[in-house]
Amino acid sequence: MDHLIEKTINTRDIYKGKIIDLQIEDVLLPDGGKSTREIVRHPGAVAVIAVTEDKKALMVRQYRKALGKVITEIPAGKLEKGEDPLESAKRELLEETGYTCREMKKIASFYTSPGFADEIITVYFTDSLIYKGEQNTDEDEFIDVLELTAAEISELIEKEEIHDAKTMYAAMYLQMKYDR
Amino acid sequence: MDHLIEKTINTRDIYKGKIIDLQIEDVLLPDGGKSTREIVRHPGAVAVIAVTEDKKALMVRQYRKALGKVITEIPAGKLEKGEDPLESAKRELLEETGYTCREMKKIASFYTSPGFADEIITVYFTDSLIYKGEQNTDEDEFIDVLELTAAEISELIEKEEIHDAKTMYAAMYLQMKYDR
């Protein structure tokens, strides 16, 4: 696939933030031409499709400043430095919802915006939840926990309150898994 | 949902690029505390699930500098200024694959990374393709066009060559639609 590859000539660091960094890369194109690529560096993320005994999905409702609105998503968060993704997924589930679980398995991973960001999200599934108690979020995180039926998930997709890639993926996964 | 909302106190423009901009917002949290949000502004994108007469899915293989690897995706691109998403989807399909179509319908839209970016992608479906001729990509775009069976799609997901959110969503959509 060498006829597709771009080589980096120069990298400029534009910004180093608490969650993302921004770099501009000057690249040599496959035909010898030149271009620039704007690249957001991200530590990676995890998300959990968590299903209760009565087949409801655990979701979190939060305000997203980038969108300027409240949306409902599956529990998720970014990887801490050096953290194993499975441990990260269990930590985020507990922090955001107050649930831990007996078993959790990886079902998929995907890049969220391959055109400009290296963020990769690993998605886990669990249906062996154990309630531990109150959520314990970061000090700048404000989250409502919801338990949604299949019909409620469809309704929130219709209303565009469920409106992000990982949760739309999760909704379809649940639909296929439980044939609903 | 007022108990979740953050108010912007101040916005700083860090970078204005050809595809993305970066802003830092100082915010007032629901409990009166303060925090900052790193926000990538993006014009929005479109993607097309395009199925041939013999039920193969049109895909494009390209190098993604942000990931440092070649991946295979459904045809997609960013919105031009003021462009209608449906027109944008038809334009991208033609430019990247050489196909136009009789009918195209919206099946979903979703934010790709709601934690740090406002990018929203609208996904269309067509199974009424008409071949027009050679692809006609941007001068810094190098793309192979593929027509993939359901088995080939599964194989590429397994090999992590299909590895981005919109294409993983598309793969599940096709699996459900054609019960395969």
Coordinates of N, CA, C and O in Angstrom, one line a residue, chain B residues 33-173:
Chain B
G33 N -18.2 26.2 40.6 CA -16.7 26.0 40.4 C -16.3 26.4 39.0 O -17.2 26.7 38.2
K34 N -15.0 26.4 38.7 CA -14.6 26.8 37.4 C -13.7 25.7 36.8 O -13.1 24.9 37.5
S35 N -13.7 25.6 35.5 CA -12.9 24.6 34.8 C -12.6 25.2 33.4 O -13.0 26.3 33.0
T36 N -11.8 24.5 32.6 CA -11.5 24.9 31.2 C -11.9 23.7 30.3 O -11.8 22.5 30.7
R37 N -12.4 24.0 29.1 CA -12.7 23.0 28.1 C -11.9 23.2 26.8 O -11.9 24.4 26.3
E38 N -11.2 22.2 26.3 CA -10.5 22.3 25.0 C -11.5 21.8 24.0 O -11.9 20.7 24.0
I39 N -11.7 22.7 23.0 CA -12.8 22.4 22.0 C -12.3 22.5 20.6 O -11.8 23.6 20.2
V40 N -12.4 21.5 19.8 CA -12.0 21.5 18.4 C -13.3 21.8 17.6 O -14.3 21.1 17.8
R41 N -13.2 22.8 16.8 CA -14.4 23.2 15.9 C -14.1 22.6 14.5 O -13.0 22.8 14.0
H42 N -15.2 22.0 14.0 CA -15.1 21.3 12.7 C -16.3 21.6 11.9 O -17.4 21.8 12.5
P43 N -16.2 21.7 10.6 CA -17.4 22.1 9.8 C -18.5 21.1 9.7 O -19.6 21.4 9.2
G44 N -18.2 19.8 10.1 CA -19.2 18.8 10.0 C -18.8 17.9 8.8 O -18.1 18.3 7.9
A45 N -19.3 16.7 8.8 CA -18.9 15.7 7.7 C -20.1 14.9 7.3 O -21.2 14.9 7.9
V46 N -19.9 14.2 6.1 CA -21.0 13.3 5.6 C -20.3 12.0 5.3 O -19.1 12.0 5.0
A47 N -21.1 10.9 5.3 CA -20.5 9.6 4.9 C -21.7 8.8 4.2 O -22.8 9.1 4.4
V48 N -21.3 7.9 3.3 CA -22.3 7.2 2.5 C -22.1 5.7 2.6 O -21.0 5.2 2.3
I49 N -23.1 5.0 3.0 CA -23.2 3.5 2.9 C -23.8 3.2 1.5 O -24.9 3.5 1.3
A50 N -22.9 2.8 0.6 CA -23.3 2.6 -0.8 C -23.2 1.1 -1.2 O -22.1 0.5 -1.1
V51 N -24.3 0.6 -1.6 CA -24.3 -0.9 -1.9 C -24.6 -1.1 -3.4 O -25.5 -0.5 -4.0
T52 N -23.8 -2.0 -4.0 CA -23.9 -2.3 -5.4 C -25.0 -3.3 -5.6 O -25.6 -3.8 -4.7
E53 N -25.3 -3.5 -6.9 CA -26.4 -4.5 -7.3 C -26.2 -5.8 -6.7 O -27.2 -6.5 -6.3
D54 N -24.9 -6.3 -6.7 CA -24.6 -7.6 -6.1 C -24.3 -7.5 -4.6 O -23.6 -8.4 -4.0
K55 N -24.8 -6.5 -3.9 CA -24.8 -6.4 -2.5 C -23.4 -6.2 -1.9 O -23.2 -6.6 -0.7
K56 N -22.5 -5.7 -2.7 CA -21.2 -5.3 -2.1 C -21.2 -3.9 -1.6 O -21.9 -3.0 -2.2
A57 N -20.4 -3.6 -0.6 CA -20.3 -2.2 -0.1 C -19.1 -1.5 -0.7 O -18.0 -2.0 -0.7
L58 N -19.4 -0.3 -1.2 CA -18.3 0.6 -1.8 C -17.5 1.1 -0.6 O -18.0 1.7 0.3
M59 N -16.2 0.9 -0.6 CA -15.3 1.5 0.4 C -14.1 2.1 -0.2 O -13.7 1.8 -1.3
V60 N -13.4 3.0 0.6 CA -12.2 3.6 0.1 C -11.1 3.3 1.1 O -11.3 3.4 2.3
R61 N -9.9 3.0 0.5 CA -8.7 2.7 1.3 C -7.8 3.9 1.2 O -7.5 4.3 0.1
Q62 N -7.4 4.5 2.4 CA -6.5 5.6 2.3 C -5.6 5.7 3.5 O -5.9 5.1 4.6
Y63 N -4.5 6.4 3.4 CA -3.6 6.6 4.5 C -4.1 7.7 5.3 O -4.5 8.8 4.8
R64 N -4.2 7.5 6.6 CA -4.6 8.6 7.6 C -3.4 9.0 8.4 O -2.9 8.2 9.2
K65 N -2.9 10.2 8.2 CA -1.7 10.7 8.8 C -1.9 10.7 10.3 O -0.9 10.4 11.1
A66 N -3.0 11.0 10.8 CA -3.3 11.1 12.3 C -3.0 9.7 12.9 O -2.6 9.6 14.0
L67 N -3.3 8.6 12.2 CA -3.2 7.3 12.7 C -1.8 6.7 12.3 O -1.4 5.7 12.9
G68 N -1.2 7.2 11.3 CA 0.0 6.6 10.8 C -0.2 5.3 10.1 O 0.7 4.5 10.1
K69 N -1.4 5.1 9.6 CA -1.7 3.8 8.9 C -2.8 3.9 7.8 O -3.5 4.9 7.8
V70 N -2.8 2.9 6.9 CA -3.8 2.9 5.9 C -5.1 2.2 6.5 O -4.9 1.1 7.1
I71 N -6.2 2.8 6.4 CA -7.5 2.1 6.8 C -8.5 2.2 5.7 O -8.4 2.9 4.7
T72 N -9.5 1.3 5.8 CA -10.6 1.2 4.8 C -11.9 1.7 5.4 O -12.3 1.3 6.5
E73 N -12.5 2.7 4.8 CA -13.7 3.4 5.3 C -14.8 3.5 4.3 O -14.5 3.4 3.1
I74 N -16.0 3.8 4.7 CA -17.0 4.2 3.8 C -16.7 5.6 3.2 O -16.0 6.3 3.9
P75 N -17.1 5.9 2.0 CA -16.8 7.2 1.4 C -17.3 8.3 2.3 O -18.4 8.2 2.9
A76 N -16.5 9.3 2.5 CA -16.9 10.4 3.4 C -16.1 11.6 3.2 O -15.0 11.6 2.4
G77 N -16.5 12.7 3.7 CA -15.7 14.0 3.6 C -16.3 15.1 4.4 O -17.4 14.9 5.0
K78 N -15.6 16.2 4.4 CA -16.2 17.3 5.2 C -17.1 18.2 4.4 O -17.0 18.3 3.2
L79 N -18.0 18.8 5.1 CA -18.9 19.8 4.4 C -18.2 21.0 3.9 O -17.3 21.6 4.7
E80 N -18.4 21.4 2.7 CA -17.9 22.7 2.3 C -18.8 23.8 2.9 O -19.9 23.6 3.3
K81 N -18.3 25.0 2.9 CA -19.0 26.1 3.6 C -20.4 26.3 2.9 O -20.5 26.5 1.7
G82 N -21.5 26.3 3.7 CA -22.8 26.5 3.2 C -23.4 25.4 2.4 O -24.5 25.5 1.9
E83 N -22.7 24.3 2.3 CA -23.2 23.1 1.5 C -24.2 22.3 2.2 O -24.1 22.1 3.4
D84 N -25.3 21.9 1.5 CA -26.3 21.0 2.0 C -25.7 19.6 2.2 O -25.0 19.1 1.3
P85 N -25.9 19.0 3.4 CA -25.3 17.7 3.6 C -25.6 16.6 2.5 O -24.7 15.9 2.2
L86 N -26.8 16.6 2.1 CA -27.2 15.6 1.0 C -26.3 15.8 -0.3 O -25.8 14.9 -0.8
E87 N -26.2 17.1 -0.7 CA -25.4 17.4 -1.9 C -24.0 17.1 -1.6 O -23.3 16.6 -2.5
S88 N -23.5 17.3 -0.4 CA -22.1 17.0 0.0 C -21.9 15.5 -0.1 O -20.8 15.1 -0.6
A89 N -22.8 14.7 0.4 CA -22.7 13.3 0.4 C -22.6 12.8 -1.1 O -21.8 11.9 -1.4
K90 N -23.5 13.3 -2.0 CA -23.4 12.9 -3.4 C -22.1 13.3 -4.0 O -21.5 12.5 -4.8
R91 N -21.6 14.5 -3.7 CA -20.4 15.0 -4.2 C -19.2 14.1 -3.8 O -18.4 13.7 -4.6
E92 N -19.1 13.8 -2.5 CA -18.0 13.0 -2.0 C -18.1 11.6 -2.6 O -17.0 11.0 -3.0
L93 N -19.3 11.0 -2.7 CA -19.4 9.7 -3.3 C -18.8 9.7 -4.8 O -18.0 8.8 -5.2
L94 N -19.2 10.7 -5.5 CA -18.8 10.8 -6.9 C -17.3 11.0 -7.0 O -16.5 10.3 -7.8
E95 N -16.8 12.0 -6.2 CA -15.3 12.3 -6.2 C -14.5 11.1 -5.8 O -13.4 10.8 -6.5
E96 N -14.9 10.4 -4.8 CA -14.0 9.3 -4.2 C -14.2 8.0 -5.0 O -13.2 7.2 -5.0
T97 N -15.4 7.7 -5.5 CA -15.6 6.4 -6.1 C -16.0 6.4 -7.6 O -15.9 5.4 -8.2
G98 N -16.4 7.6 -8.1 CA -16.8 7.6 -9.5 C -18.3 7.2 -9.7 O -18.8 7.1 -10.8
Y99 N -19.0 7.0 -8.6 CA -20.4 6.6 -8.7 C -21.3 7.8 -8.3 O -21.0 8.5 -7.3
T100 N -22.4 7.9 -9.0 CA -23.5 8.7 -8.5 C -24.7 7.8 -8.2 O -24.5 6.6 -8.2
C101 N -25.9 8.3 -7.9 CA -27.0 7.4 -7.5 C -28.3 8.1 -7.9 O -28.4 9.3 -8.0
R102 N -29.3 7.2 -8.0 CA -30.7 7.8 -8.2 C -31.3 8.3 -6.9 O -31.9 9.4 -6.9
E103 N -31.1 7.5 -5.9 CA -31.7 8.0 -4.6 C -30.7 7.8 -3.5 O -29.9 6.8 -3.5
M104 N -30.8 8.7 -2.5 CA -30.0 8.6 -1.3 C -30.8 9.1 -0.1 O -31.4 10.1 -0.2
K105 N -30.8 8.3 1.0 CA -31.5 8.7 2.1 C -30.7 8.8 3.4 O -29.7 8.0 3.6
K106 N -31.0 9.8 4.3 CA -30.3 9.9 5.5 C -30.7 8.8 6.5 O -31.9 8.5 6.6
I107 N -29.7 8.1 7.1 CA -30.1 7.1 8.1 C -29.7 7.4 9.5 O -30.3 6.9 10.4
A108 N -28.8 8.3 9.7 CA -28.4 8.7 11.0 C -27.5 9.9 11.0 O -26.9 10.3 10.0
S109 N -27.3 10.5 12.2 CA -26.3 11.5 12.4 C -25.7 11.4 13.8 O -26.5 10.9 14.7
F110 N -24.4 11.6 13.9 CA -23.9 11.5 15.3 C -22.6 12.4 15.4 O -21.9 12.6 14.5
Y111 N -22.4 12.9 16.6 CA -21.2 13.5 17.0 C -20.1 12.5 17.1 O -20.4 11.4 17.7
T112 N -18.9 12.7 16.6 CA -17.8 11.7 16.7 C -17.1 11.7 18.0 O -16.7 10.6 18.5
S113 N -16.8 12.8 18.6 CA -16.1 12.9 19.9 C -16.6 14.0 20.8 O -16.0 15.0 20.9
P114 N -17.8 13.8 21.4 CA -18.5 14.9 22.1 C -17.7 15.5 23.2 O -18.0 16.6 23.7
G115 N -16.7 14.8 23.7 CA -15.8 15.3 24.8 C -15.0 16.5 24.4 O -14.7 17.3 25.3
F116 N -14.5 16.5 23.2 CA -13.6 17.6 22.8 C -13.9 18.2 21.4 O -13.2 19.2 21.0
A117 N -14.8 17.7 20.6 CA -15.0 18.2 19.3 C -16.5 18.4 18.9 O -17.3 17.6 19.4
D118 N -16.8 19.4 18.1 CA -18.2 19.6 17.7 C -18.5 18.9 16.3 O -19.6 19.1 15.7
E119 N -17.6 18.1 15.8 CA -17.8 17.4 14.5 C -19.1 16.6 14.6 O -19.2 15.7 15.4
I120 N -20.0 16.8 13.6 CA -21.1 15.9 13.5 C -21.1 15.3 12.1 O -20.8 16.0 11.1
I121 N -21.4 14.0 12.0 CA -21.4 13.3 10.7 C -22.8 12.8 10.4 O -23.4 12.3 11.3
T122 N -23.2 13.1 9.2 CA -24.5 12.6 8.7 C -24.3 11.5 7.8 O -23.4 11.6 6.9
V123 N -24.9 10.4 8.1 CA -24.7 9.1 7.3 C -25.9 8.8 6.4 O -27.0 8.9 6.8
Y124 N -25.6 8.6 5.1 CA -26.6 8.3 4.1 C -26.5 6.9 3.6 O -25.4 6.3 3.7
F125 N -27.6 6.4 3.0 CA -27.6 5.1 2.4 C -28.1 5.2 1.0 O -29.0 5.9 0.6
T126 N -27.4 4.4 0.1 CA -28.0 4.3 -1.3 C -27.7 2.9 -1.8 O -26.6 2.3 -1.5
D127 N -28.7 2.3 -2.5 CA -28.4 1.1 -3.2 C -28.9 1.2 -4.7 O -29.2 0.2 -5.4
S128 N -28.8 2.5 -5.2 CA -29.2 2.7 -6.6 C -28.1 3.4 -7.3 O -28.2 4.5 -7.8
L129 N -26.9 2.8 -7.3 CA -25.7 3.4 -7.8 C -25.6 3.4 -9.4 O -26.2 2.5 -10.0
I130 N -25.0 4.4 -9.9 CA -24.8 4.5 -11.4 C -23.3 4.9 -11.5 O -22.9 5.9 -11.0
Y131 N -22.6 4.1 -12.3 CA -21.2 4.4 -12.5 C -21.0 5.5 -13.5 O -21.5 5.4 -14.6
K132 N -20.2 6.5 -13.1 CA -20.0 7.6 -14.0 C -18.6 7.7 -14.6 O -18.4 8.3 -15.6
G133 N -17.7 7.0 -14.0 CA -16.3 7.0 -14.5 C -15.3 7.2 -13.4 O -15.6 6.9 -12.2
E134 N -14.1 7.6 -13.8 CA -13.0 7.7 -12.9 C -13.3 8.5 -11.6 O -14.0 9.5 -11.7
Q135 N -12.6 8.2 -10.5 CA -12.7 9.1 -9.3 C -12.0 10.4 -9.6 O -11.2 10.5 -10.6
N136 N -12.3 11.4 -8.9 CA -11.7 12.7 -9.1 C -11.5 13.4 -7.7 O -12.3 14.2 -7.3
T137 N -10.4 13.0 -7.1 CA -10.2 13.4 -5.7 C -9.5 14.7 -5.6 O -9.0 15.3 -6.6
D138 N -9.5 15.3 -4.4 CA -8.7 16.5 -4.1 C -7.2 16.2 -4.5 O -6.8 15.0 -4.4
E139 N -6.4 17.3 -4.7 CA -5.0 17.0 -5.1 C -4.2 16.4 -4.0 O -3.1 15.9 -4.4
D140 N -4.6 16.5 -2.8 CA -3.8 15.9 -1.7 C -4.5 14.6 -1.2 O -4.2 14.2 0.0
E141 N -5.4 14.0 -2.0 CA -6.1 12.8 -1.5 C -5.7 11.6 -2.5 O -5.9 11.7 -3.7
F142 N -5.3 10.5 -1.9 CA -4.9 9.3 -2.6 C -5.7 8.2 -2.1 O -5.6 7.8 -0.9
I143 N -6.6 7.6 -3.0 CA -7.6 6.7 -2.5 C -7.7 5.5 -3.4 O -7.8 5.6 -4.7
D144 N -7.8 4.3 -2.9 CA -8.2 3.1 -3.6 C -9.6 2.8 -3.4 O -10.1 2.9 -2.2
V145 N -10.4 2.4 -4.4 CA -11.8 2.1 -4.3 C -11.9 0.6 -4.2 O -11.4 -0.2 -5.0
L146 N -12.7 0.1 -3.2 CA -12.9 -1.4 -3.1 C -14.4 -1.7 -3.1 O -15.2 -0.8 -2.7
E147 N -14.8 -2.9 -3.5 CA -16.2 -3.3 -3.4 C -16.1 -4.6 -2.5 O -15.6 -5.6 -2.9
L148 N -16.7 -4.5 -1.3 CA -16.5 -5.6 -0.4 C -17.8 -6.4 -0.1 O -18.8 -5.8 0.2
T149 N -17.6 -7.7 0.0 CA -18.7 -8.6 0.4 C -18.8 -8.5 2.0 O -17.9 -8.0 2.6
A150 N -19.9 -9.1 2.5 CA -20.0 -9.1 4.0 C -18.8 -9.9 4.6 O -18.3 -9.4 5.6
A151 N -18.4 -11.0 4.0 CA -17.3 -11.7 4.6 C -16.0 -10.9 4.5 O -15.2 -11.0 5.5
E152 N -15.8 -10.2 3.5 CA -14.6 -9.4 3.4 C -14.6 -8.2 4.4 O -13.6 -7.9 5.0
I153 N -15.8 -7.7 4.7 CA -15.9 -6.6 5.7 C -15.5 -7.2 7.1 O -14.7 -6.6 7.8
S154 N -16.1 -8.4 7.4 CA -15.8 -9.0 8.7 C -14.3 -9.3 8.8 O -13.7 -9.1 9.9
E155 N -13.7 -9.7 7.7 CA -12.2 -10.0 7.7 C -11.4 -8.7 8.0 O -10.5 -8.7 8.8
L156 N -11.8 -7.6 7.4 CA -11.1 -6.4 7.6 C -11.3 -5.8 9.0 O -10.4 -5.1 9.5
I157 N -12.5 -6.0 9.5 CA -12.7 -5.6 10.9 C -11.7 -6.4 11.9 O -11.1 -5.9 12.7
E158 N -11.7 -7.7 11.6 CA -10.8 -8.6 12.4 C -9.4 -8.2 12.3 O -8.7 -8.1 13.3
K159 N -8.9 -7.7 11.1 CA -7.5 -7.3 10.9 C -7.3 -5.8 11.3 O -6.2 -5.3 11.2
E160 N -8.4 -5.2 11.8 CA -8.3 -3.8 12.2 C -7.9 -2.9 11.1 O -7.2 -1.9 11.3
E161 N -8.2 -3.3 9.8 CA -8.0 -2.4 8.7 C -9.3 -1.5 8.5 O -9.3 -0.4 8.1
I162 N -10.5 -2.1 8.8 CA -11.7 -1.3 9.1 C -11.7 -1.0 10.5 O -11.7 -1.9 11.4
H163 N -11.6 0.3 10.9 CA -11.2 0.6 12.3 C -11.7 2.0 12.7 O -11.1 2.6 13.6
D164 N -12.7 2.5 12.1 CA -13.2 3.8 12.5 C -14.7 3.7 12.8 O -15.4 2.9 12.3
A165 N -15.2 4.7 13.6 CA -16.6 4.6 14.1 C -17.6 4.6 13.0 O -18.5 3.7 13.1
K166 N -17.6 5.4 12.0 CA -18.6 5.5 11.0 C -18.7 4.2 10.2 O -19.8 3.7 9.8
T167 N -17.5 3.6 10.0 CA -17.5 2.3 9.1 C -17.9 1.1 10.0 O -18.5 0.2 9.5
M168 N -17.5 1.1 11.3 CA -18.0 0.1 12.1 C -19.5 0.1 12.3 O -20.2 -0.9 12.3
Y169 N -20.1 1.4 12.4 CA -21.5 1.6 12.4 C -22.1 1.0 11.1 O -23.1 0.3 11.1
A170 N -21.5 1.4 10.0 CA -22.0 1.0 8.7 C -22.0 -0.6 8.5 O -23.0 -1.1 8.0
A171 N -21.0 -1.2 9.0 CA -20.9 -2.7 8.9 C -22.1 -3.3 9.7 O -22.7 -4.3 9.2
M172 N -22.4 -2.7 10.9 CA -23.5 -3.3 11.7 C -24.8 -3.0 11.0 O -25.7 -3.9 11.0
Y173 N -24.9 -1.8 10.4 CA -26.1 -1.5 9.7 C -26.4 -2.4 8.5 O -27.5 -2.9 8.3

